[in-house]
mmCIF file of C-alpha atoms in Angstrom:
data_model
loop_
_atom_site.group_PDB
_atom_site.id
_atom_site.type_symbol
_atom_site.label_atom_id
_atom_site.label_comp_id
_atom_site.label_asym_id
_atom_site.label_seq_id
_atom_site.Cartn_x
_atom_site.Cartn_y
_atom_site.Cartn_z
ATOM 1 C CA MET A 1 -108.697 -65.151 -4.740
ATOM 2 C CA PRO A 2 -109.819 -68.354 -2.732
ATOM 3 C CA ALA A 3 -112.918 -70.170 -3.973
ATOM 4 C CA GLU A 4 -116.211 -69.553 -2.086
ATOM 5 C CA PRO A 5 -117.139 -72.387 0.220
ATOM 6 C CA ILE A 6 -119.870 -74.830 -1.248
ATOM 7 C CA ALA A 7 -123.239 -74.218 0.319
ATOM 8 C CA LEU A 8 -123.910 -76.820 3.009
ATOM 9 C CA GLU A 9 -127.130 -77.896 1.549
ATOM 10 C CA GLN A 10 -125.395 -78.737 -1.683
ATOM 11 C CA LEU A 11 -122.584 -80.533 0.009
ATOM 12 C CA GLU A 12 -125.106 -82.566 2.043
ATOM 13 C CA ALA A 13 -126.905 -83.594 -1.179
ATOM 14 C CA GLU A 14 -123.638 -84.524 -2.902
ATOM 15 C CA ILE A 15 -122.471 -86.577 0.187
ATOM 16 C CA ARG A 16 -125.761 -88.462 0.427
ATOM 17 C CA ALA A 17 -125.469 -89.330 -3.348
ATOM 18 C CA CYS A 18 -121.765 -90.375 -2.982
ATOM 19 C CA ARG A 19 -120.862 -93.820 -4.347
ATOM 20 C CA LEU A 20 -117.120 -93.445 -4.345
ATOM 21 C CA CYS A 21 -116.465 -96.646 -2.412
ATOM 22 C CA GLU A 22 -119.709 -98.478 -3.018
ATOM 23 C CA ALA A 23 -117.912 -101.613 -4.225
ATOM 24 C CA GLU A 24 -116.145 -101.956 -0.964
ATOM 25 C CA LEU A 25 -119.079 -101.459 1.367
ATOM 26 C CA PRO A 26 -120.591 -104.688 2.525
ATOM 27 C CA LEU A 27 -124.048 -103.157 3.302
ATOM 28 C CA GLY A 28 -123.919 -100.474 0.499
ATOM 29 C CA PRO A 29 -123.670 -96.792 0.834
ATOM 30 C CA ARG A 30 -125.744 -95.007 3.496
ATOM 31 C CA PRO A 31 -123.880 -91.798 4.550
ATOM 32 C CA VAL A 32 -124.782 -91.045 8.295
ATOM 33 C CA PHE A 33 -123.960 -87.530 9.633
ATOM 34 C CA ILE A 34 -125.520 -84.376 10.883
ATOM 35 C CA ALA A 35 -124.218 -81.023 9.607
ATOM 36 C CA ARG A 36 -125.473 -77.579 10.552
ATOM 37 C CA ARG A 37 -124.352 -74.288 9.326
ATOM 38 C CA GLU A 38 -124.713 -72.706 12.843
ATOM 39 C CA ALA A 39 -122.922 -75.608 14.724
ATOM 40 C CA ARG A 40 -120.655 -74.491 17.647
ATOM 41 C CA LEU A 41 -119.797 -78.000 18.854
ATOM 42 C CA LEU A 42 -118.469 -80.568 16.300
ATOM 43 C CA ILE A 43 -118.390 -84.240 17.284
ATOM 44 C CA ALA A 44 -115.724 -85.825 15.019
ATOM 45 C CA ALA A 45 -116.026 -89.567 15.202
ATOM 46 C CA GLN A 46 -114.882 -92.615 13.274
ATOM 47 C CA ALA A 47 -117.460 -94.298 11.145
ATOM 48 C CA PRO A 48 -120.951 -95.726 11.583
ATOM 49 C CA GLY A 49 -121.510 -99.119 12.985
ATOM 50 C CA ARG A 50 -123.827 -101.668 11.715
ATOM 51 C CA ARG A 51 -126.648 -100.626 14.027
ATOM 52 C CA VAL A 52 -126.226 -96.956 13.122
ATOM 53 C CA HIS A 53 -126.170 -97.946 9.450
ATOM 54 C CA GLU A 54 -129.479 -99.618 9.913
ATOM 55 C CA THR A 55 -131.198 -96.650 11.732
ATOM 56 C CA GLY A 56 -129.493 -93.876 9.864
ATOM 57 C CA LEU A 57 -129.034 -92.045 13.235
ATOM 58 C CA PRO A 58 -125.290 -91.326 14.463
ATOM 59 C CA PHE A 59 -124.369 -92.898 17.761
ATOM 60 C CA ASN A 60 -127.697 -94.715 18.103
ATOM 61 C CA ASP A 61 -126.071 -97.541 20.096
ATOM 62 C CA PRO A 62 -124.364 -98.155 23.446
ATOM 63 C CA SER A 63 -121.346 -96.160 22.358
ATOM 64 C CA GLY A 64 -123.747 -93.053 21.975
ATOM 65 C CA ASP A 65 -125.266 -93.639 25.440
ATOM 66 C CA ARG A 66 -121.853 -93.273 26.930
ATOM 67 C CA LEU A 67 -120.999 -90.342 24.710
ATOM 68 C CA ARG A 68 -123.973 -88.391 25.658
ATOM 69 C CA ASP A 69 -123.263 -89.191 29.229
ATOM 70 C CA TRP A 70 -119.636 -87.772 28.864
ATOM 71 C CA LEU A 71 -121.247 -84.713 27.160
ATOM 72 C CA GLY A 72 -123.848 -84.300 29.801
ATOM 73 C CA ILE A 73 -126.732 -84.083 27.427
ATOM 74 C CA ASP A 74 -129.839 -86.155 26.505
ATOM 75 C CA ARG A 75 -130.817 -87.773 23.174
ATOM 76 C CA GLU A 76 -133.017 -84.895 22.164
ATOM 77 C CA THR A 77 -130.398 -82.367 22.652
ATOM 78 C CA PHE A 78 -127.825 -84.582 21.060
ATOM 79 C CA TYR A 79 -129.710 -85.038 17.823
ATOM 80 C CA HIS A 80 -131.697 -81.799 17.586
ATOM 81 C CA HIS A 81 -129.811 -78.881 19.210
ATOM 82 C CA PRO A 82 -128.864 -76.415 16.380
ATOM 83 C CA SER A 83 -125.405 -75.888 17.786
ATOM 84 C CA ILE A 84 -124.381 -79.637 17.478
ATOM 85 C CA ALA A 85 -122.927 -81.369 14.303
ATOM 86 C CA ILE A 86 -121.797 -85.003 14.156
ATOM 87 C CA VAL A 87 -119.450 -85.735 11.307
ATOM 88 C CA PRO A 88 -117.539 -89.015 11.350
ATOM 89 C CA MET A 89 -114.285 -89.693 9.374
ATOM 90 C CA GLY A 90 -116.017 -91.995 7.147
ATOM 91 C CA PHE A 91 -119.799 -91.590 6.511
ATOM 92 C CA CYS A 92 -120.762 -95.097 5.746
ATOM 93 C CA PHE A 93 -120.516 -98.497 7.627
ATOM 94 C CA PRO A 94 -117.201 -99.900 6.485
ATOM 95 C CA GLY A 95 -117.694 -103.626 7.544
ATOM 96 C CA THR A 96 -116.570 -105.801 10.433
ATOM 97 C CA GLY A 97 -113.263 -107.386 10.735
ATOM 98 C CA ARG A 98 -111.852 -109.842 13.238
ATOM 99 C CA GLY A 99 -111.367 -107.212 15.914
ATOM 100 C CA GLY A 100 -114.530 -105.265 15.441
ATOM 101 C CA ASP A 101 -115.597 -102.687 12.842
ATOM 102 C CA LEU A 102 -113.190 -101.953 10.078
ATOM 103 C CA PRO A 103 -111.513 -98.576 9.867
ATOM 104 C CA PRO A 104 -113.219 -95.708 8.038
ATOM 105 C CA ARG A 105 -112.852 -96.020 4.239
ATOM 106 C CA PRO A 106 -109.831 -94.000 3.223
ATOM 107 C CA GLU A 107 -111.605 -92.253 0.192
ATOM 108 C CA CYS A 108 -114.217 -90.369 2.483
ATOM 109 C CA ALA A 109 -112.220 -87.920 4.446
ATOM 110 C CA PRO A 110 -109.939 -86.589 1.722
ATOM 111 C CA THR A 111 -112.923 -86.057 -0.404
ATOM 112 C CA TRP A 112 -115.491 -84.479 1.829
ATOM 113 C CA ARG A 113 -114.113 -83.474 5.149
ATOM 114 C CA ARG A 114 -112.459 -80.132 4.382
ATOM 115 C CA PRO A 115 -115.377 -78.637 2.386
ATOM 116 C CA LEU A 116 -117.822 -79.939 4.943
ATOM 117 C CA LEU A 117 -115.955 -78.281 7.803
ATOM 118 C CA GLU A 118 -115.596 -75.047 5.899
ATOM 119 C CA ALA A 119 -119.219 -74.915 5.471
ATOM 120 C CA MET A 120 -119.646 -74.893 9.234
ATOM 121 C CA PRO A 121 -117.514 -71.802 10.140
ATOM 122 C CA GLN A 122 -118.879 -71.236 13.628
ATOM 123 C CA VAL A 123 -117.540 -74.305 15.218
ATOM 124 C CA GLU A 124 -115.686 -73.437 18.341
ATOM 125 C CA THR A 125 -115.016 -76.813 19.957
ATOM 126 C CA THR A 126 -114.354 -80.148 18.283
ATOM 127 C CA VAL A 127 -114.864 -83.358 20.348
ATOM 128 C CA VAL A 128 -112.361 -85.789 18.661
ATOM 129 C CA ILE A 129 -113.147 -89.412 19.178
ATOM 130 C CA GLY A 130 -110.944 -92.248 18.459
ATOM 131 C CA ARG A 131 -107.584 -92.902 16.659
ATOM 132 C CA TYR A 132 -108.692 -91.999 13.136
ATOM 133 C CA ALA A 133 -110.329 -88.635 14.134
ATOM 134 C CA LEU A 134 -107.449 -87.813 16.337
ATOM 135 C CA GLY A 135 -105.031 -88.335 13.468
ATOM 136 C CA TRP A 136 -106.942 -86.012 11.193
ATOM 137 C CA HIS A 137 -107.630 -83.242 13.613
ATOM 138 C CA LEU A 138 -104.730 -83.438 16.006
ATOM 139 C CA GLY A 139 -102.067 -85.191 13.993
ATOM 140 C CA LEU A 140 -101.866 -88.385 16.102
ATOM 141 C CA LYS A 141 -99.169 -90.634 14.466
ATOM 142 C CA GLY A 142 -99.227 -94.319 14.069
ATOM 143 C CA GLY A 143 -96.615 -94.803 16.745
ATOM 144 C CA GLN A 144 -98.139 -92.353 19.303
ATOM 145 C CA ARG A 145 -100.377 -93.531 22.164
ATOM 146 C CA LEU A 146 -103.914 -92.401 22.217
ATOM 147 C CA THR A 147 -103.664 -92.282 25.933
ATOM 148 C CA ASP A 148 -100.893 -89.636 25.890
ATOM 149 C CA LEU A 149 -102.912 -87.436 23.543
ATOM 150 C CA VAL A 150 -106.047 -87.654 25.689
ATOM 151 C CA ALA A 151 -103.906 -87.014 28.924
ATOM 152 C CA ASP A 152 -102.796 -83.850 27.075
ATOM 153 C CA TRP A 153 -106.335 -82.461 27.064
ATOM 154 C CA ARG A 154 -105.560 -79.233 28.993
ATOM 155 C CA ARG A 155 -103.218 -78.013 26.395
ATOM 156 C CA LEU A 156 -105.747 -78.619 23.487
ATOM 157 C CA ALA A 157 -109.031 -77.448 25.337
ATOM 158 C CA PRO A 158 -111.265 -75.603 24.875
ATOM 159 C CA THR A 159 -110.926 -75.850 21.098
ATOM 160 C CA HIS A 160 -110.336 -79.548 21.006
ATOM 161 C CA PHE A 161 -111.173 -82.517 23.488
ATOM 162 C CA PRO A 162 -109.516 -85.696 22.613
ATOM 163 C CA LEU A 163 -111.467 -88.711 23.706
ATOM 164 C CA PRO A 164 -111.149 -92.485 23.489
ATOM 165 C CA HIS A 165 -113.903 -94.202 21.659
ATOM 166 C CA PRO A 166 -116.890 -94.624 23.975
ATOM 167 C CA SER A 167 -117.482 -98.261 22.887
ATOM 168 C CA PRO A 168 -117.932 -100.924 25.556
ATOM 169 C CA ARG A 169 -114.766 -102.338 23.977
ATOM 170 C CA ASN A 170 -112.919 -99.557 25.790
ATOM 171 C CA ASN A 171 -114.225 -100.494 29.321
ATOM 172 C CA ARG A 172 -110.712 -101.944 30.324
ATOM 173 C CA TRP A 173 -109.028 -98.579 29.048
ATOM 174 C CA LEU A 174 -111.512 -96.520 31.228
ATOM 175 C CA ARG A 175 -110.840 -98.748 34.399
ATOM 176 C CA ASN A 176 -107.056 -98.282 33.818
ATOM 177 C CA ASN A 177 -107.361 -94.626 33.330
ATOM 178 C CA PRO A 178 -109.644 -93.311 35.960
ATOM 179 C CA TRP A 179 -108.347 -89.769 35.598
ATOM 180 C CA PHE A 180 -110.293 -89.513 32.289
ATOM 181 C CA GLU A 181 -113.751 -89.629 33.967
ATOM 182 C CA GLU A 182 -112.450 -87.673 37.122
ATOM 183 C CA GLU A 183 -110.803 -84.877 35.149
ATOM 184 C CA VAL A 184 -111.773 -84.781 31.346
ATOM 185 C CA VAL A 185 -115.329 -85.536 31.518
ATOM 186 C CA PRO A 186 -116.379 -82.672 34.054
ATOM 187 C CA ALA A 187 -114.354 -80.298 31.962
ATOM 188 C CA LEU A 188 -116.011 -81.432 28.803
ATOM 189 C CA ARG A 189 -119.558 -81.128 30.283
ATOM 190 C CA GLY A 190 -118.767 -77.688 31.422
ATOM 191 C CA ARG A 191 -117.721 -76.679 27.977
ATOM 192 C CA VAL A 192 -120.630 -78.309 26.161
ATOM 193 C CA ALA A 193 -123.045 -76.505 28.594
ATOM 194 C CA GLN A 194 -121.328 -73.239 27.970
ATOM 195 C CA LEU A 195 -121.657 -73.603 24.129
ATOM 196 C CA LEU A 196 -125.289 -74.795 24.302
ATOM 197 C CA ASP A 197 -126.424 -72.311 26.827
ATOM 198 C CA ALA A 198 -125.107 -69.420 24.678
ATOM 199 C CA ASP A 199 -127.874 -70.019 22.178
#
């Protein structure tokens, strides 16, 4: 008989107390995520940046402003609607490298992701942001192009919407792929509205 899922409240407490990769984190552990038992929309991201680490609020940065625009919702809805969960692949700021923030710590997702998602059984749509989340949720392999997976969004929707990272670093990608904001964003906004209006 399969084990019962761990209660969400217990999981949240365990995650916030996690020190698994403390020695590797330049600013120390500060898990940043929003999990809700009744969530219908899951935002699966990468890992917190420095500003998010400092404020403890997911996507509290220019990337978040763009993401909220893509979703068609305001800050209040993004952070407080009971149907939205925001769960990155790595919960803590991993530090900065030569090309920007480092990848999510590899210890995090194998330890926490599956039990946390199992504790949110009502999720109907997952917005999958960036290469690491795309690899976990949709099987994007190292040699595959992120662009190709995002372009295949019709096959994956409405259960998954693959997105590039909304970072300003991706402005060139957005200019080179105008179909994303012409086709994917309106469909995404429609799906988000559908999920949130159902409450």
